[in-house]
CSV table of C-alpha atoms in Angstrom, one decimal:
chain,number,residue,atom,x,y,z
A,1,MET,CA,-50.5,74.2,49.2
A,2,ASN,CA,-52.7,76.9,50.6
A,3,ILE,CA,-51.1,80.2,51.3
A,4,GLU,CA,-53.8,80.9,54.1
A,5,GLN,CA,-52.0,78.1,56.1
A,6,PHE,CA,-48.8,80.1,56.2
A,7,THR,CA,-47.9,82.3,59.2
A,8,GLU,CA,-47.4,86.0,58.5
A,9,LYS,CA,-43.6,85.7,58.8
A,10,ALA,CA,-43.7,82.7,56.4
A,11,ARG,CA,-45.7,84.8,53.9
A,12,GLU,CA,-43.3,87.6,54.1
A,13,ALA,CA,-40.4,85.3,53.6
A,14,ILE,CA,-41.9,83.8,50.3
A,15,SER,CA,-42.7,87.4,49.3
A,16,GLU,CA,-39.1,88.6,49.9
A,17,ALA,CA,-37.7,85.5,48.1
A,18,ALA,CA,-39.9,86.4,45.1
A,19,GLN,CA,-38.5,90.0,45.4
A,20,LEU,CA,-35.0,88.8,45.4
A,21,ALA,CA,-35.6,86.6,42.4
A,22,ARG,CA,-36.9,89.8,40.5
A,23,GLN,CA,-34.1,91.9,41.8
A,24,TYR,CA,-31.5,89.5,40.5
A,25,ASN,CA,-33.4,88.7,37.3
A,26,HIS,CA,-33.8,85.1,37.9
A,27,SER,CA,-36.5,83.1,36.1
A,28,GLN,CA,-37.5,81.1,39.2
A,29,VAL,CA,-37.7,81.5,42.9
A,30,GLU,CA,-35.2,79.2,44.3
A,31,VAL,CA,-34.5,77.7,47.8
A,32,GLU,CA,-31.4,80.1,48.0
A,33,HIS,CA,-33.8,83.1,47.7
A,34,LEU,CA,-36.0,81.8,50.4
A,35,LEU,CA,-32.9,81.1,52.7
A,36,ALA,CA,-31.7,84.6,52.1
A,37,ALA,CA,-35.1,86.0,53.0
A,38,LEU,CA,-35.2,84.0,56.2
A,39,LEU,CA,-31.7,84.9,57.2
A,40,ALA,CA,-32.4,88.6,56.7
A,41,GLN,CA,-35.9,88.7,58.3
A,42,GLU,CA,-35.8,91.2,61.0
A,43,GLY,CA,-36.9,89.7,64.5
A,44,GLY,CA,-37.3,86.3,62.7
A,45,VAL,CA,-37.1,82.8,64.3
A,46,VAL,CA,-34.1,82.0,62.0
A,47,GLN,CA,-32.0,84.7,63.4
A,48,GLN,CA,-32.9,83.8,67.0
A,49,VAL,CA,-32.1,80.1,66.2
A,50,ILE,CA,-28.6,81.1,64.9
A,51,ALA,CA,-27.9,83.4,67.9
A,52,LYS,CA,-29.1,80.5,70.3
A,53,VAL,CA,-26.6,78.1,68.8
A,54,GLY,CA,-23.9,80.7,68.6
A,55,GLY,CA,-23.7,80.6,64.7
A,56,ASN,CA,-22.4,83.2,62.3
A,57,LEU,CA,-25.3,84.8,60.4
A,58,GLU,CA,-23.1,87.0,58.3
A,59,ALA,CA,-21.1,84.0,56.9
A,60,ALA,CA,-24.4,82.3,56.0
A,61,LEU,CA,-25.7,85.4,54.3
A,62,ARG,CA,-22.4,86.0,52.4
A,63,ILE,CA,-22.6,82.3,51.1
A,64,VAL,CA,-26.2,82.7,49.9
A,65,THR,CA,-25.6,86.1,48.4
A,66,ASP,CA,-22.6,84.8,46.5
A,67,GLU,CA,-24.7,81.9,45.1
A,68,LEU,CA,-27.6,84.3,44.1
A,69,GLU,CA,-25.0,86.4,42.1
A,70,ARG,CA,-23.8,83.3,40.3
A,71,MET,CA,-27.2,82.1,39.2
A,72,PRO,CA,-28.1,82.8,35.6
A,73,HIS,CA,-29.8,86.1,34.9
A,74,VAL,CA,-32.8,86.4,32.6
A,75,TYR,CA,-33.9,89.8,31.2
A,76,GLY,CA,-37.3,90.7,29.5
A,77,GLY,CA,-39.2,87.7,30.8
A,78,SER,CA,-42.2,87.2,32.9
A,79,GLU,CA,-42.5,87.1,36.8
A,80,PRO,CA,-40.3,84.4,38.3
A,81,GLY,CA,-42.2,81.3,39.3
A,82,ILE,CA,-41.6,78.9,42.1
A,83,SER,CA,-38.9,76.3,41.1
A,84,PRO,CA,-39.5,72.6,41.5
A,85,ARG,CA,-36.9,72.6,44.4
A,86,LEU,CA,-38.6,75.3,46.3
A,87,ARG,CA,-42.0,73.5,45.8
A,88,LYS,CA,-40.4,70.3,47.3
A,89,LEU,CA,-39.1,72.3,50.2
A,90,LEU,CA,-42.5,73.8,51.0
A,91,GLU,CA,-44.0,70.2,50.8
A,92,ASP,CA,-41.3,69.0,53.3
A,93,ALA,CA,-42.0,72.0,55.4
A,94,GLN,CA,-45.8,71.0,55.4
A,95,ARG,CA,-44.7,67.6,56.6
A,96,GLU,CA,-42.6,69.3,59.5
A,97,MET,CA,-45.7,71.2,60.4
A,98,GLY,CA,-47.6,67.9,60.7
A,99,THR,CA,-44.6,66.6,62.9
A,100,PHE,CA,-45.2,69.5,65.3
A,101,HIS,CA,-49.0,69.2,65.1
A,102,ASP,CA,-49.1,72.7,64.1
A,103,GLU,CA,-52.1,74.3,62.3
A,104,TYR,CA,-50.0,76.9,60.3
A,105,LEU,CA,-46.8,76.5,58.3
A,106,SER,CA,-44.1,78.8,59.8
A,107,VAL,CA,-40.5,79.8,59.2
A,108,GLU,CA,-39.2,77.2,61.5
A,109,HIS,CA,-40.9,74.4,59.4
A,110,MET,CA,-39.2,75.9,56.3
A,111,LEU,CA,-35.8,76.1,58.1
A,112,LEU,CA,-36.0,72.5,59.1
A,113,ALA,CA,-37.1,71.5,55.6
A,114,MET,CA,-33.8,73.1,54.3
A,115,PHE,CA,-31.8,70.3,55.6
A,116,TYR,CA,-33.5,68.1,53.1
A,117,ALA,CA,-33.2,70.5,50.2
A,118,SER,CA,-30.9,69.7,47.3
A,119,GLY,CA,-28.1,72.3,46.6
A,120,ALA,CA,-24.7,72.5,47.9
A,121,ALA,CA,-24.9,76.2,48.7
A,122,VAL,CA,-27.9,75.9,51.0
A,123,HIS,CA,-26.0,73.2,53.0
A,124,ARG,CA,-22.8,75.4,53.1
A,125,ALA,CA,-24.7,78.4,54.5
A,126,LEU,CA,-26.5,76.3,57.1
A,127,GLN,CA,-23.2,74.9,58.1
A,128,ALA,CA,-21.5,78.3,58.1
A,129,ALA,CA,-24.5,79.5,60.3
A,130,GLY,CA,-23.5,76.7,62.7
A,131,LEU,CA,-26.8,74.9,62.1
A,132,THR,CA,-27.5,71.2,62.2
A,133,ARG,CA,-31.0,69.7,62.3
A,134,ASP,CA,-30.4,68.6,65.8
A,135,LYS,CA,-29.2,72.1,67.0
A,136,VAL,CA,-32.3,73.7,65.3
A,137,LEU,CA,-34.7,71.4,67.1
A,138,GLN,CA,-33.0,72.1,70.5
A,139,ALA,CA,-33.1,75.9,69.8
A,140,LEU,CA,-36.6,75.8,68.8
A,141,THR,CA,-37.6,74.0,71.9
A,142,SER,CA,-35.9,76.7,73.8
A,143,ILE,CA,-37.4,79.5,71.9
A,144,ARG,CA,-41.0,78.2,71.4
A,145,GLY,CA,-41.2,75.9,74.3
A,146,ALA,CA,-44.3,73.5,74.1
A,147,GLN,CA,-46.3,76.1,72.2
A,148,ARG,CA,-47.8,75.0,69.0
A,149,VAL,CA,-48.4,77.2,65.9
A,150,THR,CA,-52.2,77.7,66.1
A,151,ASP,CA,-52.5,81.2,64.5
A,152,GLN,CA,-50.9,83.4,61.7
A,153,ASN,CA,-48.7,85.3,64.2
A,154,PRO,CA,-47.1,82.8,66.6
A,155,GLU,CA,-43.6,84.3,66.5
A,156,GLY,CA,-44.9,87.3,68.4
A,157,LYS,CA,-45.6,85.0,71.4
A,158,TYR,CA,-42.3,83.3,71.5
A,159,GLN,CA,-40.1,84.2,74.3
A,160,ALA,CA,-42.6,86.8,75.5
A,161,LEU,CA,-41.3,86.8,79.0
A,162,GLU,CA,-37.8,87.4,77.8
A,163,LYS,CA,-39.0,90.4,75.6
A,164,TYR,CA,-41.3,92.0,78.0
A,165,GLY,CA,-40.3,90.8,81.4
C-alpha cells in the first residue's frame, strides 16, 4: 500500500485518525478512528454523501465518539500503529478503487470499504448516518458523476457547477 496513491483528503483522514488514536491514548489506529476522521472532515465527500441521503451526521459522530471513549487506553507507549482491521479496510478500499477504475485511493473508497469492516460500532454509526452501500453508491454517482479519480485532489472537482455556478 503506497501512500503516494492516496488523494490529499484520504491522506488527511489517515493522519487525523492517527492523531485521534494519540489523543485517546490508544495503542492502534482503528477503523473507528478513520470513520471519526471521515465524518469530521470539513468539505469532505462523506459529509456530502450523508447530506445527499438525508442522514444524521451528528448521530453517527456520537456513536463513533462513544466507541472511541470505551476503547482501552495505553499510557507511556510508542506511537500507535495501524491495526489489522484498518489494514484490511485499506486493502478493501484499494479493491473499490479498482472497481471504479480510479488511479488514486480516495475517501469514498474508504467509506465503501467500511461496509465490509468488522466491528458493530462502525455499522451502527453508518446506519445512524442513514447510509447503506447502495445509497452511498447512488449519492456518489450524483456527486462525482462519471468522473474518475485521476489525481490527488479530485474532491475539488466534484460538483464544481453547484459550488461556483
